[in-house]
mmCIF file of C-alpha atoms and ligand atoms in Angstrom:
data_model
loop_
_atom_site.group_PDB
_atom_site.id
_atom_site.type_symbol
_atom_site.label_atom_id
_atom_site.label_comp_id
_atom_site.label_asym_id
_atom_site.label_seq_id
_atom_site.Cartn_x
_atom_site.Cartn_y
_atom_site.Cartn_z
ATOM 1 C CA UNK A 26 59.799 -11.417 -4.556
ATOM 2 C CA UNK A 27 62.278 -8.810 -5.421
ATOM 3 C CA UNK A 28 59.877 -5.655 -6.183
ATOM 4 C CA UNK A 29 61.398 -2.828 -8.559
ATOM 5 C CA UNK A 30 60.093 0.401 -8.721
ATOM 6 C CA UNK A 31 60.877 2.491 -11.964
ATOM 7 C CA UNK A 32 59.786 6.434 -12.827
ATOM 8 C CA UNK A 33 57.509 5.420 -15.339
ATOM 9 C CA UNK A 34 55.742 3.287 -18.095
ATOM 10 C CA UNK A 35 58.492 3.411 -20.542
ATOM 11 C CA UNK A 36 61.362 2.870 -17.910
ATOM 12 C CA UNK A 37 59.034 -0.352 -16.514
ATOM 13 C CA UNK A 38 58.982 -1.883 -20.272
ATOM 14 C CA UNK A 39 62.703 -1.342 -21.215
ATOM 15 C CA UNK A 40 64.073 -3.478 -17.878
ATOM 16 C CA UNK A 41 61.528 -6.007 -18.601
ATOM 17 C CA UNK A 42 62.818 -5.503 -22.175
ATOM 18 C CA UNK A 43 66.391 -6.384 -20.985
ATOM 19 C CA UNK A 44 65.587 -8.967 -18.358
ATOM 20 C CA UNK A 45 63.740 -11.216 -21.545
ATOM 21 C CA UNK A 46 66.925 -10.821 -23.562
ATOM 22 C CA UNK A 47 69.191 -11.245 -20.644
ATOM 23 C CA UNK A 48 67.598 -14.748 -20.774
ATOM 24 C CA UNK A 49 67.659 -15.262 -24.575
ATOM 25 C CA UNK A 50 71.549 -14.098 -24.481
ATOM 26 C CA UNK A 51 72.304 -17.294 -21.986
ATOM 27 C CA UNK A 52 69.364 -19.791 -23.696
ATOM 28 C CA UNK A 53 68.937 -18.968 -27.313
ATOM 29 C CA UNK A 54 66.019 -21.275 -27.777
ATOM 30 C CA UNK A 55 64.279 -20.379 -23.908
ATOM 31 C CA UNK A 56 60.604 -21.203 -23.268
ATOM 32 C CA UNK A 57 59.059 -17.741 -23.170
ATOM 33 C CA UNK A 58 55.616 -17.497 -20.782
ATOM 34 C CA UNK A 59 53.813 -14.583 -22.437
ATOM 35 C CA UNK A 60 50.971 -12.430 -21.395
ATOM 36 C CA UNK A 61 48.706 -10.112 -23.115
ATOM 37 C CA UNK A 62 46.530 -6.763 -21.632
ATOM 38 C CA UNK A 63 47.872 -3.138 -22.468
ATOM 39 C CA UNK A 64 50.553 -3.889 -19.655
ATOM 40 C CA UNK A 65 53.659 -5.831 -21.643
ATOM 41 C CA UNK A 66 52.765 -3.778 -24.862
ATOM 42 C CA UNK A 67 55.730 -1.489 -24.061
ATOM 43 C CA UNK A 68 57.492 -4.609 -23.330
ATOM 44 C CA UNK A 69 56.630 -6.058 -26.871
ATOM 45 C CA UNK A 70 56.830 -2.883 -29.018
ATOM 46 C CA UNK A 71 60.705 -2.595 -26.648
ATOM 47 C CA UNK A 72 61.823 -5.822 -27.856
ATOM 48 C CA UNK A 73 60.704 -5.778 -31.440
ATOM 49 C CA UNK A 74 63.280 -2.680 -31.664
ATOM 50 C CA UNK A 75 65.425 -5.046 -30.490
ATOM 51 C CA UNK A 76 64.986 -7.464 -32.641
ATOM 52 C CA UNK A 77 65.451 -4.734 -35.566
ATOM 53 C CA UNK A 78 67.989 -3.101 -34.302
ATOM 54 C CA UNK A 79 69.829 -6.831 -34.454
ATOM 55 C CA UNK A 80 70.070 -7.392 -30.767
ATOM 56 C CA UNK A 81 68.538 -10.846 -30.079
ATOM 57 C CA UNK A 82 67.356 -13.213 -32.259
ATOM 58 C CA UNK A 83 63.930 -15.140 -31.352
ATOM 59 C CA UNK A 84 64.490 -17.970 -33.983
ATOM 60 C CA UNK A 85 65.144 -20.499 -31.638
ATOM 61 C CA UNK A 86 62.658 -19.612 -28.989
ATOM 62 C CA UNK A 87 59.217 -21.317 -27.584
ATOM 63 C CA UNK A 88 56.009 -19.548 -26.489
ATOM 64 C CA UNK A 89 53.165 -20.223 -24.685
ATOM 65 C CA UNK A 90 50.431 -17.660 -24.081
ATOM 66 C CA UNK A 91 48.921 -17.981 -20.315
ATOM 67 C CA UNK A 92 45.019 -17.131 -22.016
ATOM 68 C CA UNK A 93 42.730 -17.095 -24.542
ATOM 69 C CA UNK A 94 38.762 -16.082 -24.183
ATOM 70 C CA UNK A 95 36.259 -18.948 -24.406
ATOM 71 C CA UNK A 96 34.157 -18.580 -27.974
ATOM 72 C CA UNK A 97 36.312 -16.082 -29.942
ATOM 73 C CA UNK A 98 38.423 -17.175 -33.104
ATOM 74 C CA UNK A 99 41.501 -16.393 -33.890
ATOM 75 C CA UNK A 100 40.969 -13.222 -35.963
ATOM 76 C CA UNK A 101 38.351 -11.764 -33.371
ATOM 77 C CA UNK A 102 40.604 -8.292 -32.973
ATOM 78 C CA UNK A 103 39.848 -9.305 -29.252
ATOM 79 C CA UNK A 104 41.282 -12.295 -29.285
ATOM 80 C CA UNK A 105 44.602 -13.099 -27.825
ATOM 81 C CA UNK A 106 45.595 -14.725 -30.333
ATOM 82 C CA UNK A 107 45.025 -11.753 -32.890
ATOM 83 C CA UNK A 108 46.647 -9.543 -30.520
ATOM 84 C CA UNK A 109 49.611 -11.240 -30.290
ATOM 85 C CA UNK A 110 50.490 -11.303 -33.892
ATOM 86 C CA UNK A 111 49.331 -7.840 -34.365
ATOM 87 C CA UNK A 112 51.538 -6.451 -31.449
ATOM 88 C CA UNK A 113 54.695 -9.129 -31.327
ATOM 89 C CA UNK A 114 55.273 -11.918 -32.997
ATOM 90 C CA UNK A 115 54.239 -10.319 -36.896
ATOM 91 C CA UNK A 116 57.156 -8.268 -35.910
ATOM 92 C CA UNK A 117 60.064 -10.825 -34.938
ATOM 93 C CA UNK A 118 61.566 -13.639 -36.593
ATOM 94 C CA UNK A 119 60.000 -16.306 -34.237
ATOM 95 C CA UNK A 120 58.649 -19.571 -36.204
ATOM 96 C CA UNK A 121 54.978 -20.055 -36.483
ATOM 97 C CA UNK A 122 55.340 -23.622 -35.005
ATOM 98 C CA UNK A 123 57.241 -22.865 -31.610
ATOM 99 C CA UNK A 124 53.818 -20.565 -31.215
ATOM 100 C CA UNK A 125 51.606 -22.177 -28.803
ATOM 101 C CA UNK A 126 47.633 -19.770 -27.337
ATOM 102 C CA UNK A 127 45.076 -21.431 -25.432
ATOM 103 C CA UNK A 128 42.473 -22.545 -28.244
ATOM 104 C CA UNK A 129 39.475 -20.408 -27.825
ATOM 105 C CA UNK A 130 37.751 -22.653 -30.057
ATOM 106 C CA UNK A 131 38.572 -25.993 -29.185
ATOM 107 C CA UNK A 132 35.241 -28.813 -29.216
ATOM 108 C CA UNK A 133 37.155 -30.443 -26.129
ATOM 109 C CA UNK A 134 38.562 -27.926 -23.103
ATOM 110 C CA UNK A 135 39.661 -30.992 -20.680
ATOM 111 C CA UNK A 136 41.582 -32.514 -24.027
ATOM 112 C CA UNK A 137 43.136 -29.579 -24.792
ATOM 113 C CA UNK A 138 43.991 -28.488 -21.434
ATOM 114 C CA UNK A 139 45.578 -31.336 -21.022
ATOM 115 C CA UNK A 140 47.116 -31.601 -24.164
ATOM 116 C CA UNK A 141 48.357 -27.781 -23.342
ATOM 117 C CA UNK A 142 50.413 -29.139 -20.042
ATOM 118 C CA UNK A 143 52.267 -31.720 -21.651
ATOM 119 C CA UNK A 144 52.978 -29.683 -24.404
ATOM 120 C CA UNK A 145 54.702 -27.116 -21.584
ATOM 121 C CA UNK A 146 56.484 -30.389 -20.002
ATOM 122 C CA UNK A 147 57.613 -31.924 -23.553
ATOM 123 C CA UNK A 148 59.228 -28.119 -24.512
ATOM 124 C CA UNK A 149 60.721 -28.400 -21.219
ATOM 125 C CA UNK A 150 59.152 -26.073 -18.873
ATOM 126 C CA UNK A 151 58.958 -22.322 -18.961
ATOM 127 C CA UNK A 152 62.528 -20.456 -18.289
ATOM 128 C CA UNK A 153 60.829 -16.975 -17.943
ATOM 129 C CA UNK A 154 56.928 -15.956 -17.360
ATOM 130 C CA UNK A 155 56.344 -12.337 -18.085
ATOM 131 C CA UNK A 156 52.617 -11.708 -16.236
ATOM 132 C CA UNK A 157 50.512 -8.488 -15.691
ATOM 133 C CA UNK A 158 47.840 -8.587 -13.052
ATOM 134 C CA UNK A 159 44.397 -7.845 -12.641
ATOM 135 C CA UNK A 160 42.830 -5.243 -10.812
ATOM 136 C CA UNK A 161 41.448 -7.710 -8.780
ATOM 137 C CA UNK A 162 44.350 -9.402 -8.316
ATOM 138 C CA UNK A 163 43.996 -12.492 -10.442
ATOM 139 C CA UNK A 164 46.520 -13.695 -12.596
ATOM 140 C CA UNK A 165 45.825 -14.908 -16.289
ATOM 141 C CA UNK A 166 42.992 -15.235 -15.676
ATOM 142 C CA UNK A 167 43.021 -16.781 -12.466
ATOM 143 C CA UNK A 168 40.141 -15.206 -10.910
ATOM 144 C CA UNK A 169 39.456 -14.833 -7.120
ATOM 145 C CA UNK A 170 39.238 -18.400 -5.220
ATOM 146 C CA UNK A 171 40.952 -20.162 -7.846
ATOM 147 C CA UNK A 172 42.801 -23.014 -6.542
ATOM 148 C CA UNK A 173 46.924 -22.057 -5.819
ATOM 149 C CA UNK A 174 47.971 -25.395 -7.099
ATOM 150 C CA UNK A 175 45.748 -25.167 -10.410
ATOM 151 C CA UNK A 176 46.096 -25.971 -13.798
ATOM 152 C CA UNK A 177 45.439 -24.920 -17.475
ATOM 153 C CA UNK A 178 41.899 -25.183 -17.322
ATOM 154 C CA UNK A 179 38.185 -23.633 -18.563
ATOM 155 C CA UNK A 180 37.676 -20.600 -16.305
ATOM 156 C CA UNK A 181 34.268 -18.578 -15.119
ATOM 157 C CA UNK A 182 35.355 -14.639 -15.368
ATOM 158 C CA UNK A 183 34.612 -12.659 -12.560
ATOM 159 C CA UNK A 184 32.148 -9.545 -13.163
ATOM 160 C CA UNK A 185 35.750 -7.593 -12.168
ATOM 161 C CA UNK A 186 37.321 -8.709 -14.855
ATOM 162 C CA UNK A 187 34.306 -8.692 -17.184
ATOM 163 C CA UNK A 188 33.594 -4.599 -16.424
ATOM 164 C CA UNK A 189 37.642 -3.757 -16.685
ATOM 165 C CA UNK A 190 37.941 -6.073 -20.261
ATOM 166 C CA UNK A 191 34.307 -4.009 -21.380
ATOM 167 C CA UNK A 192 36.750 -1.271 -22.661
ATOM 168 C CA UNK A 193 38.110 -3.585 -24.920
ATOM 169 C CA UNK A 194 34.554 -4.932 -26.830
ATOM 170 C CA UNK A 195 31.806 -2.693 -28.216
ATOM 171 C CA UNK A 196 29.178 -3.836 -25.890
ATOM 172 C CA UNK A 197 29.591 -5.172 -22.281
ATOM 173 C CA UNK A 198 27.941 -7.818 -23.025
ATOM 174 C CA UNK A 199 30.111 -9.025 -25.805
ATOM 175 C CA UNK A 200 33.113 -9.822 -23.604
ATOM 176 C CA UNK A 201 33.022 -12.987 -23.106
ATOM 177 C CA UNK A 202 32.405 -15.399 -19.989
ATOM 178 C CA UNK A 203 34.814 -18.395 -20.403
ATOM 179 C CA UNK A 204 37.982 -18.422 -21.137
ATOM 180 C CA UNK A 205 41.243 -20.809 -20.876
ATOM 181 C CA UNK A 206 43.969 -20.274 -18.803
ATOM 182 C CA UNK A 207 47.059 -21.873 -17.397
ATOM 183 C CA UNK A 208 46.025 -22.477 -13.520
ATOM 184 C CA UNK A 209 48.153 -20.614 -11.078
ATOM 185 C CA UNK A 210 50.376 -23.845 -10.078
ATOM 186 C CA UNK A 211 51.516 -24.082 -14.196
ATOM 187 C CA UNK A 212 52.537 -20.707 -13.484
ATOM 188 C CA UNK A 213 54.477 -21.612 -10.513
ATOM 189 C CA UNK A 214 56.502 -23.796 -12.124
ATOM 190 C CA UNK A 215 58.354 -21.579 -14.351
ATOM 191 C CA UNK A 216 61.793 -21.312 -14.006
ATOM 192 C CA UNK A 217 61.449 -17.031 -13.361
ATOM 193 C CA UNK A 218 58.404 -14.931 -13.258
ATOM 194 C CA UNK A 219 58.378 -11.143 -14.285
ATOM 195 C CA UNK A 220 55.167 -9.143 -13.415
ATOM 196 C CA UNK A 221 54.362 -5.715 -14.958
ATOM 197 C CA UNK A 222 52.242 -3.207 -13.138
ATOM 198 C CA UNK A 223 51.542 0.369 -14.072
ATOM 199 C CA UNK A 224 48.655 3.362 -12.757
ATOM 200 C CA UNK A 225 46.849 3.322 -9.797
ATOM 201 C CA UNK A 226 44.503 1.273 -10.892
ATOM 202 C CA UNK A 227 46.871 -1.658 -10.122
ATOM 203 C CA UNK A 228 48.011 0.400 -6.605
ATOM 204 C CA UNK A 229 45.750 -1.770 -4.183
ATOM 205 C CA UNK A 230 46.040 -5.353 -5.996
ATOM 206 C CA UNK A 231 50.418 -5.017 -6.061
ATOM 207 C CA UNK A 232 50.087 -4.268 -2.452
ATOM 208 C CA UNK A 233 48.180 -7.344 -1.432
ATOM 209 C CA UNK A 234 49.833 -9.579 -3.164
ATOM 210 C CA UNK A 235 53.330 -8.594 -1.906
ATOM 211 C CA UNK A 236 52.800 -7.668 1.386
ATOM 212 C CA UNK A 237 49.113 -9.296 2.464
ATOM 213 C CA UNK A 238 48.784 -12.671 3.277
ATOM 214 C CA UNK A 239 48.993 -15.716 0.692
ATOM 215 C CA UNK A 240 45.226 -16.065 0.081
ATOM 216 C CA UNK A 241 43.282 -17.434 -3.428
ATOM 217 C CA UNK A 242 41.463 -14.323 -2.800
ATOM 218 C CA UNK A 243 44.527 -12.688 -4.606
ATOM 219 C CA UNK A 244 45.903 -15.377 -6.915
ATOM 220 C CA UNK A 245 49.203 -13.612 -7.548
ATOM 221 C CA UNK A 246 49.409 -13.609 -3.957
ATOM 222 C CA UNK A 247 50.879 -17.058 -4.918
ATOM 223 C CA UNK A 248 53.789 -16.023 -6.224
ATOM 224 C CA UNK A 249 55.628 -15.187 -2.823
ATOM 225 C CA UNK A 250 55.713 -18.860 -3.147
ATOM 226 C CA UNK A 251 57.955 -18.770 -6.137
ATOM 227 C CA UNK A 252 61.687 -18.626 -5.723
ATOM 228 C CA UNK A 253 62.631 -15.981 -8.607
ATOM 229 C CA UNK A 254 60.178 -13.634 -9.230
ATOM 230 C CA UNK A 255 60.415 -9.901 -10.167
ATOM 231 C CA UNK A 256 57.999 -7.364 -9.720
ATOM 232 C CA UNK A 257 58.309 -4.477 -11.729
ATOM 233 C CA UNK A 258 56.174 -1.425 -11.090
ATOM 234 C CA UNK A 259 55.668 2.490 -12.044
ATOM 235 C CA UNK A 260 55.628 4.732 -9.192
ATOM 236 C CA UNK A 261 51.496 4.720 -9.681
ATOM 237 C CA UNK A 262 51.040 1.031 -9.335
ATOM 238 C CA UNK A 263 53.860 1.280 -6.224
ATOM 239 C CA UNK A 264 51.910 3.991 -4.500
ATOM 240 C CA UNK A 265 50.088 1.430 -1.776
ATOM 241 C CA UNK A 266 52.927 -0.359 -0.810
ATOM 242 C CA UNK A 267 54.261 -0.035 2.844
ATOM 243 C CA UNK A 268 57.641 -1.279 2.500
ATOM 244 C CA UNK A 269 58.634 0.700 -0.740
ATOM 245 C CA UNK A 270 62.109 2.447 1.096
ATOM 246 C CA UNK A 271 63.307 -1.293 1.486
ATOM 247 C CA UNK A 272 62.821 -2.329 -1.674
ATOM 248 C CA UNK A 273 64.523 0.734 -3.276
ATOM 249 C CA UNK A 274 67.344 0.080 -0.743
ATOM 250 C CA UNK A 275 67.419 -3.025 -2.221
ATOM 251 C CA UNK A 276 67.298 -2.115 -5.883
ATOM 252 C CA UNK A 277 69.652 0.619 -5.910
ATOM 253 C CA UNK A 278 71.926 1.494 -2.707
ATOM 254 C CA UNK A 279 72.524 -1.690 -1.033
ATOM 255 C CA UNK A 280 76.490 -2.286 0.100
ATOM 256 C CA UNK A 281 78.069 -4.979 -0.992
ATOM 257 C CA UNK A 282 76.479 -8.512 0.407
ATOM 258 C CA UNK A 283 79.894 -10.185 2.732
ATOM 259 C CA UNK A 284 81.404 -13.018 0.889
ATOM 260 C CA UNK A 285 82.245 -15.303 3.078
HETATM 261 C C1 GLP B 317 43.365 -9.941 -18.357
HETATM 262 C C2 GLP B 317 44.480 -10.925 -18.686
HETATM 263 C C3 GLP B 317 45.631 -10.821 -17.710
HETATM 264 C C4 GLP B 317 46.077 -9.374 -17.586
HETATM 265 C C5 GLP B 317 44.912 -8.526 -17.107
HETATM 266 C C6 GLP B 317 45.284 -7.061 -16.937
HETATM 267 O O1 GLP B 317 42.610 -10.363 -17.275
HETATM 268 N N1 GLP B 317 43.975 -12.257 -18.690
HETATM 269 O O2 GLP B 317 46.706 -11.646 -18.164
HETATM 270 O O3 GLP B 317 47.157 -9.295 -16.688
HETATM 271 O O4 GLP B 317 43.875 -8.630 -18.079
HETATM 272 O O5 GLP B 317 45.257 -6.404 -18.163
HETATM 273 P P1 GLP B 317 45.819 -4.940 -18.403
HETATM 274 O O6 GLP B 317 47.296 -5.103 -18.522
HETATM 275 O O7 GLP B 317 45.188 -4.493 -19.682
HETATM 276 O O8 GLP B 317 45.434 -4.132 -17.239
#
């Protein structure tokens, strides 16, 4: 993992901004792994000024969403599918049929799930997974114990994840308890992984799963597994992390690597 630190929230979003259309520069019509949460809204909001401003082009791309909560349709405003229109793609010029959410709805989960993989595989595989991360840890929505070499798949939400969403619903007891998710080894096998953190509310989870031990306990922990993954983080969300002079040596003053 190759962990960035930047001063802030808005510094975070606009190098994630510019690492998605690095990609879309070299692959016009990339697979995009997207992610919802209040985490890649700077992200989002970054690259539809992009977009307006002419700079890439999302006509030829491919998405698939890593989530969607069991039992809500898609114009719940808590829905992920609502919030992705309302805070990306009602903004760009991507088409409606290279859109692909979790169904919330669905009468068959295994089907679907199922149906969701090869749907991945026939697009060809993710090029670039943008991810936030629980406070627990978990990724999508991954929860603790989840299996490291899981798929997309009907997932119990821990109470965690259920008292951090609450904010989100009017009642706690309207979030929901199911919901769909890619499994952690789907997100493995994208081609390049980007994961957001900001606040200290994110401080103790980004420490264990760079520098603690691979463990389902932390399913991003999984990702020091993967080959080309970038962790970018606010100086909040870096605040537990022991190793933080290396990586910044690393980031921003390291000589020249020898060529030969
Ligand atoms: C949910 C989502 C995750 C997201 C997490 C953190 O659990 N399923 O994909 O990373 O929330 O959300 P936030 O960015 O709002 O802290």
């Amino acid at each position: 993992m190759e962990v960035i630190i930047q001063p802030d929230y808005s510094e975070m979003s606009r190098l994630a901004a510019r690492m998605v259309v690095e990609v879309l520069n070299t692959k016009p019509n990339a697979v995009l792994g997207m992610a919802t949460g209040s985490t890649p809204l700077g992200l989002y909001q970054e690259l539809v000024r992009l977009y307006k401003a002419g700079e890439v082009d999302f006509s030829r791309v491919t998405t698939f969403n890593l989530d969607e909560y069991v039992g809500l349709p898609t114009n719940h405003p808590q829905s992920y599918h609502y919030f992705m229109r309302e805070n990306f793609f009602n903004h760009v010029n991507i088409q409606p049929q290279n859109i692909n959410i979790p169904s919330g709805t669905t009468d068959n989960y295994p089907a679907f799930c199922e149906w969701y993989e090869q749907r991945i595989e026939e697009c060809g595989g993710i090029d670039l997974q943008i991810l936030g991360i629980g406070s627990d840890g978990h990724i999508a929505f991954n929860e603790p114990t989840s299996s490291l070499s899981s798929r997309t798949r009907l997932k119990t939400l821990a109470k965690q994840t259920i008292d951090d969403n609450a904010r989100f619903f009017e009642r706690r007891e309207d979030v929901p308890v199911y919901a769909i998710t890619m499994g952690v080894g789907t997100i493995l096998d994208a081609r390049k992984i980007i994961l957001l953190a900001g606040g200290t509310s994110k401080a103790s989870a980004i420490a264990s799963m760079v520098e603690g031990p691979v463990t389902s306990m932390v399913t991003a922990s999984a990702l020091q597994l993967h080959s080309d993954t970038k962790v970018i983080v606010d100086e909040d969300a870096a605040s537990e992390l022991q190793m933080r002079e290396y990586y910044e040596f690393i980031y921003r003053a390291k000589p020249a690597a020898p060529t030969g």
